[in-house]
Amino acid sequence: CPSHLILGIALNGVQNQADESILVKNYISGERGAKIVTWLLENLCVIDETVRKLENGVVDAASKCLETIFEDDSKEYEGIVLNFTSNTIEHQSWKYRQASIRAFASFLIGVEDKRKQELVDASLLKLVALLNDQSKIVQYSAIKSINLITEECA
Protein backbone atom coordinates (compact mmCIF):
# COMPACT_ATOMS: atom_id res chain seq x y z
CA CYS A 1 0.00 0.00 0.00
CA PRO A 2 2.07 2.95 -1.21
CA SER A 3 -0.17 5.55 0.43
CA HIS A 4 0.38 3.87 3.80
CA LEU A 5 4.11 3.86 3.24
CA ILE A 6 4.03 7.54 2.39
CA LEU A 7 2.14 8.27 5.61
CA GLY A 8 4.71 6.31 7.60
CA ILE A 9 7.59 8.14 6.00
CA ALA A 10 5.87 11.47 6.49
CA LEU A 11 5.13 10.78 10.16
CA ASN A 12 8.62 9.48 10.77
CA GLY A 13 10.07 12.73 9.41
CA VAL A 14 7.74 15.14 11.20
CA GLN A 15 9.54 17.15 13.86
CA ASN A 16 6.61 19.01 15.35
CA GLN A 17 3.81 17.17 17.15
CA ALA A 18 1.21 19.73 16.03
CA ASP A 19 2.20 19.12 12.39
CA GLU A 20 1.98 15.39 13.02
CA SER A 21 -1.59 15.68 14.34
CA ILE A 22 -2.67 17.80 11.37
CA LEU A 23 -1.17 15.28 8.94
CA VAL A 24 -2.95 12.40 10.62
CA LYS A 25 -6.31 14.16 10.83
CA ASN A 26 -6.17 15.23 7.18
CA TYR A 27 -5.17 11.81 5.88
CA ILE A 28 -6.95 9.29 8.07
CA SER A 29 -10.69 8.94 8.26
CA GLY A 30 -13.29 6.18 8.22
CA GLU A 31 -12.51 3.10 6.13
CA ARG A 32 -9.12 4.43 5.04
CA GLY A 33 -8.14 4.87 8.68
CA ALA A 34 -9.22 1.32 9.55
CA LYS A 35 -7.15 -0.07 6.67
CA ILE A 36 -4.11 1.95 7.70
CA VAL A 37 -4.38 0.89 11.35
CA THR A 38 -4.72 -2.77 10.32
CA TRP A 39 -1.70 -2.47 8.02
CA LEU A 40 0.38 -0.80 10.74
CA LEU A 41 -0.57 -3.48 13.27
CA GLU A 42 0.53 -6.17 10.83
CA ASN A 43 3.84 -4.35 10.40
CA LEU A 44 4.53 -4.67 14.11
CA CYS A 45 5.18 -8.39 13.38
CA VAL A 46 7.80 -8.09 10.62
CA ILE A 47 10.91 -8.59 12.73
CA ASP A 48 13.37 -11.06 11.22
CA GLU A 49 16.40 -12.00 13.32
CA THR A 50 18.71 -12.01 10.27
CA VAL A 51 17.91 -8.43 9.24
CA ARG A 52 16.88 -7.14 12.60
CA LYS A 53 18.19 -3.59 12.32
CA LEU A 54 16.28 -2.85 9.11
CA GLU A 55 13.14 -4.63 10.26
CA ASN A 56 13.13 -2.85 13.61
CA GLY A 57 13.00 0.40 11.64
CA VAL A 58 9.74 -0.81 10.10
CA VAL A 59 8.37 -1.87 13.49
CA ASP A 60 9.43 1.38 15.15
CA ALA A 61 7.88 3.47 12.36
CA ALA A 62 4.64 1.47 12.55
CA SER A 63 4.56 1.89 16.32
CA LYS A 64 5.15 5.66 16.05
CA CYS A 65 2.37 5.99 13.46
CA LEU A 66 -0.04 4.01 15.65
CA GLU A 67 0.76 6.16 18.69
CA THR A 68 0.06 9.29 16.65
CA ILE A 69 -3.21 7.93 15.28
CA PHE A 70 -4.41 6.65 18.66
CA GLU A 71 -3.44 9.86 20.44
CA ASP A 72 -6.03 11.71 18.36
CA ASP A 73 -8.72 9.06 17.97
CA SER A 74 -8.27 5.73 19.72
CA LYS A 75 -11.98 5.01 20.21
CA GLU A 76 -12.61 4.55 16.49
CA TYR A 77 -9.98 1.79 16.31
CA GLU A 78 -10.56 -0.01 19.62
CA GLY A 79 -12.21 -3.05 18.01
CA ILE A 80 -9.39 -3.48 15.49
CA VAL A 81 -6.69 -3.20 18.15
CA LEU A 82 -8.36 -5.46 20.70
CA ASN A 83 -9.04 -8.07 18.01
CA PHE A 84 -5.39 -7.93 16.93
CA THR A 85 -4.07 -8.21 20.49
CA SER A 86 -6.38 -11.07 21.44
CA ASN A 87 -5.33 -12.98 18.31
CA THR A 88 -1.59 -12.45 18.82
CA ILE A 89 -0.92 -12.33 22.57
CA GLU A 90 -0.61 -16.12 22.91
CA HIS A 91 0.88 -16.80 19.47
CA GLN A 92 3.71 -19.34 19.43
CA SER A 93 6.00 -16.83 17.71
CA TRP A 94 7.55 -14.21 19.97
CA LYS A 95 7.19 -11.67 17.14
CA TYR A 96 3.41 -11.75 17.44
CA ARG A 97 3.44 -11.66 21.25
CA GLN A 98 5.73 -8.64 21.15
CA ALA A 99 3.58 -6.98 18.48
CA SER A 100 0.51 -7.53 20.64
CA ILE A 101 2.15 -5.83 23.60
CA ARG A 102 3.38 -2.89 21.51
CA ALA A 103 -0.03 -2.43 19.90
CA PHE A 104 -1.77 -2.42 23.28
CA ALA A 105 0.71 0.04 24.78
CA SER A 106 0.43 2.36 21.76
CA PHE A 107 -3.35 2.18 21.93
CA LEU A 108 -3.55 3.12 25.62
CA ILE A 109 -1.99 6.53 24.96
CA GLY A 110 -5.21 8.01 23.57
CA VAL A 111 -7.85 6.15 25.60
CA GLU A 112 -9.99 8.11 28.03
CA ASP A 113 -9.14 7.46 31.68
CA LYS A 114 -12.18 5.37 32.65
CA ARG A 115 -11.86 3.05 29.64
CA LYS A 116 -8.08 2.92 30.09
CA GLN A 117 -8.54 1.68 33.64
CA GLU A 118 -10.97 -1.03 32.46
CA LEU A 119 -8.53 -2.21 29.80
CA VAL A 120 -5.59 -2.19 32.21
CA ASP A 121 -7.57 -4.11 34.84
CA ALA A 122 -8.47 -6.73 32.23
CA SER A 123 -4.93 -7.09 30.87
CA LEU A 124 -2.49 -6.51 33.72
CA LEU A 125 -2.31 -10.13 34.88
CA LYS A 126 -1.52 -11.25 31.34
CA LEU A 127 1.20 -8.60 31.00
CA VAL A 128 2.74 -9.62 34.31
CA ALA A 129 2.70 -13.27 33.17
CA LEU A 130 4.60 -12.23 30.03
CA LEU A 131 7.48 -11.12 32.25
CA ASN A 132 8.25 -14.87 32.41
CA ASP A 133 7.95 -15.41 28.65
CA GLN A 134 10.63 -17.59 27.05
CA SER A 135 11.63 -14.67 24.82
CA LYS A 136 13.69 -11.89 26.39
CA ILE A 137 12.32 -9.51 23.77
CA VAL A 138 8.75 -10.24 24.88
CA GLN A 139 9.78 -9.82 28.52
CA TYR A 140 11.33 -6.44 27.70
CA SER A 141 8.21 -5.33 25.82
CA ALA A 142 6.05 -6.38 28.77
CA ILE A 143 8.23 -4.36 31.16
CA LYS A 144 8.02 -1.30 28.89
CA SER A 145 4.25 -1.71 28.61
CA ILE A 146 3.79 -2.03 32.36
CA ASN A 147 5.97 1.06 32.81
CA LEU A 148 3.82 2.97 30.33
CA ILE A 149 0.68 1.84 32.16
CA THR A 150 2.01 3.09 35.49
CA GLU A 151 2.82 6.46 33.88
CA GLU A 152 -0.51 6.73 32.05
CA CYS A 153 -2.67 5.61 34.98
CA ALA A 154 -0.84 7.47 37.75
Coordinates of C-alpha atoms in Angstrom, one line a residue:
C1 CA 0.0 0.0 0.0
P2 CA 2.1 3.0 -1.2
S3 CA -0.2 5.5 0.4
H4 CA 0.4 3.9 3.8
L5 CA 4.1 3.9 3.2
I6 CA 4.0 7.5 2.4
L7 CA 2.1 8.3 5.6
G8 CA 4.7 6.3 7.6
I9 CA 7.6 8.1 6.0
A10 CA 5.9 11.5 6.5
L11 CA 5.1 10.8 10.2
N12 CA 8.6 9.5 10.8
G13 CA 10.1 12.7 9.4
V14 CA 7.7 15.1 11.2
Q15 CA 9.5 17.1 13.9
N16 CA 6.6 19.0 15.4
Q17 CA 3.8 17.2 17.2
A18 CA 1.2 19.7 16.0
D19 CA 2.2 19.1 12.4
E20 CA 2.0 15.4 13.0
S21 CA -1.6 15.7 14.3
I22 CA -2.7 17.8 11.4
L23 CA -1.2 15.3 8.9
V24 CA -3.0 12.4 10.6
K25 CA -6.3 14.2 10.8
N26 CA -6.2 15.2 7.2
Y27 CA -5.2 11.8 5.9
I28 CA -6.9 9.3 8.1
S29 CA -10.7 8.9 8.3
G30 CA -13.3 6.2 8.2
E31 CA -12.5 3.1 6.1
R32 CA -9.1 4.4 5.0
G33 CA -8.1 4.9 8.7
A34 CA -9.2 1.3 9.6
K35 CA -7.1 -0.1 6.7
I36 CA -4.1 1.9 7.7
V37 CA -4.4 0.9 11.4
T38 CA -4.7 -2.8 10.3
W39 CA -1.7 -2.5 8.0
L40 CA 0.4 -0.8 10.7
L41 CA -0.6 -3.5 13.3
E42 CA 0.5 -6.2 10.8
N43 CA 3.8 -4.3 10.4
L44 CA 4.5 -4.7 14.1
C45 CA 5.2 -8.4 13.4
V46 CA 7.8 -8.1 10.6
I47 CA 10.9 -8.6 12.7
D48 CA 13.4 -11.1 11.2
E49 CA 16.4 -12.0 13.3
T50 CA 18.7 -12.0 10.3
V51 CA 17.9 -8.4 9.2
R52 CA 16.9 -7.1 12.6
K53 CA 18.2 -3.6 12.3
L54 CA 16.3 -2.9 9.1
E55 CA 13.1 -4.6 10.3
N56 CA 13.1 -2.8 13.6
G57 CA 13.0 0.4 11.6
V58 CA 9.7 -0.8 10.1
V59 CA 8.4 -1.9 13.5
D60 CA 9.4 1.4 15.1
A61 CA 7.9 3.5 12.4
A62 CA 4.6 1.5 12.5
S63 CA 4.6 1.9 16.3
K64 CA 5.1 5.7 16.0
C65 CA 2.4 6.0 13.5
L66 CA 0.0 4.0 15.7
E67 CA 0.8 6.2 18.7
T68 CA 0.1 9.3 16.6
I69 CA -3.2 7.9 15.3
F70 CA -4.4 6.7 18.7
E71 CA -3.4 9.9 20.4
D72 CA -6.0 11.7 18.4
D73 CA -8.7 9.1 18.0
S74 CA -8.3 5.7 19.7
K75 CA -12.0 5.0 20.2
E76 CA -12.6 4.5 16.5
Y77 CA -10.0 1.8 16.3
E78 CA -10.6 0.0 19.6
G79 CA -12.2 -3.0 18.0
I80 CA -9.4 -3.5 15.5
V81 CA -6.7 -3.2 18.2
L82 CA -8.4 -5.5 20.7
N83 CA -9.0 -8.1 18.0
F84 CA -5.4 -7.9 16.9
T85 CA -4.1 -8.2 20.5
S86 CA -6.4 -11.1 21.4
N87 CA -5.3 -13.0 18.3
T88 CA -1.6 -12.4 18.8
I89 CA -0.9 -12.3 22.6
E90 CA -0.6 -16.1 22.9
H91 CA 0.9 -16.8 19.5
Q92 CA 3.7 -19.3 19.4
S93 CA 6.0 -16.8 17.7
W94 CA 7.6 -14.2 20.0
K95 CA 7.2 -11.7 17.1
Y96 CA 3.4 -11.7 17.4
R97 CA 3.4 -11.7 21.3
Q98 CA 5.7 -8.6 21.2
A99 CA 3.6 -7.0 18.5
S100 CA 0.5 -7.5 20.6
I101 CA 2.1 -5.8 23.6
R102 CA 3.4 -2.9 21.5
A103 CA 0.0 -2.4 19.9
F104 CA -1.8 -2.4 23.3
A105 CA 0.7 0.0 24.8
S106 CA 0.4 2.4 21.8
F107 CA -3.4 2.2 21.9
L108 CA -3.5 3.1 25.6
I109 CA -2.0 6.5 25.0
G110 CA -5.2 8.0 23.6
V111 CA -7.8 6.1 25.6
E112 CA -10.0 8.1 28.0
D113 CA -9.1 7.5 31.7
K114 CA -12.2 5.4 32.6
R115 CA -11.9 3.1 29.6
K116 CA -8.1 2.9 30.1
Q117 CA -8.5 1.7 33.6
E118 CA -11.0 -1.0 32.5
L119 CA -8.5 -2.2 29.8
V120 CA -5.6 -2.2 32.2
D121 CA -7.6 -4.1 34.8
A122 CA -8.5 -6.7 32.2
S123 CA -4.9 -7.1 30.9
L124 CA -2.5 -6.5 33.7
L125 CA -2.3 -10.1 34.9
K126 CA -1.5 -11.3 31.3
L127 CA 1.2 -8.6 31.0
V128 CA 2.7 -9.6 34.3
A129 CA 2.7 -13.3 33.2
L130 CA 4.6 -12.2 30.0
L131 CA 7.5 -11.1 32.3
N132 CA 8.2 -14.9 32.4
D133 CA 8.0 -15.4 28.6
Q134 CA 10.6 -17.6 27.1
S135 CA 11.6 -14.7 24.8
K136 CA 13.7 -11.9 26.4
I137 CA 12.3 -9.5 23.8
V138 CA 8.7 -10.2 24.9
Q139 CA 9.8 -9.8 28.5
Y140 CA 11.3 -6.4 27.7
S141 CA 8.2 -5.3 25.8
A142 CA 6.0 -6.4 28.8
I143 CA 8.2 -4.4 31.2
K144 CA 8.0 -1.3 28.9
S145 CA 4.3 -1.7 28.6
I146 CA 3.8 -2.0 32.4
N147 CA 6.0 1.1 32.8
L148 CA 3.8 3.0 30.3
I149 CA 0.7 1.8 32.2
T150 CA 2.0 3.1 35.5
E151 CA 2.8 6.5 33.9
E152 CA -0.5 6.7 32.1
C153 CA -2.7 5.6 35.0
A154 CA -0.8 7.5 37.8

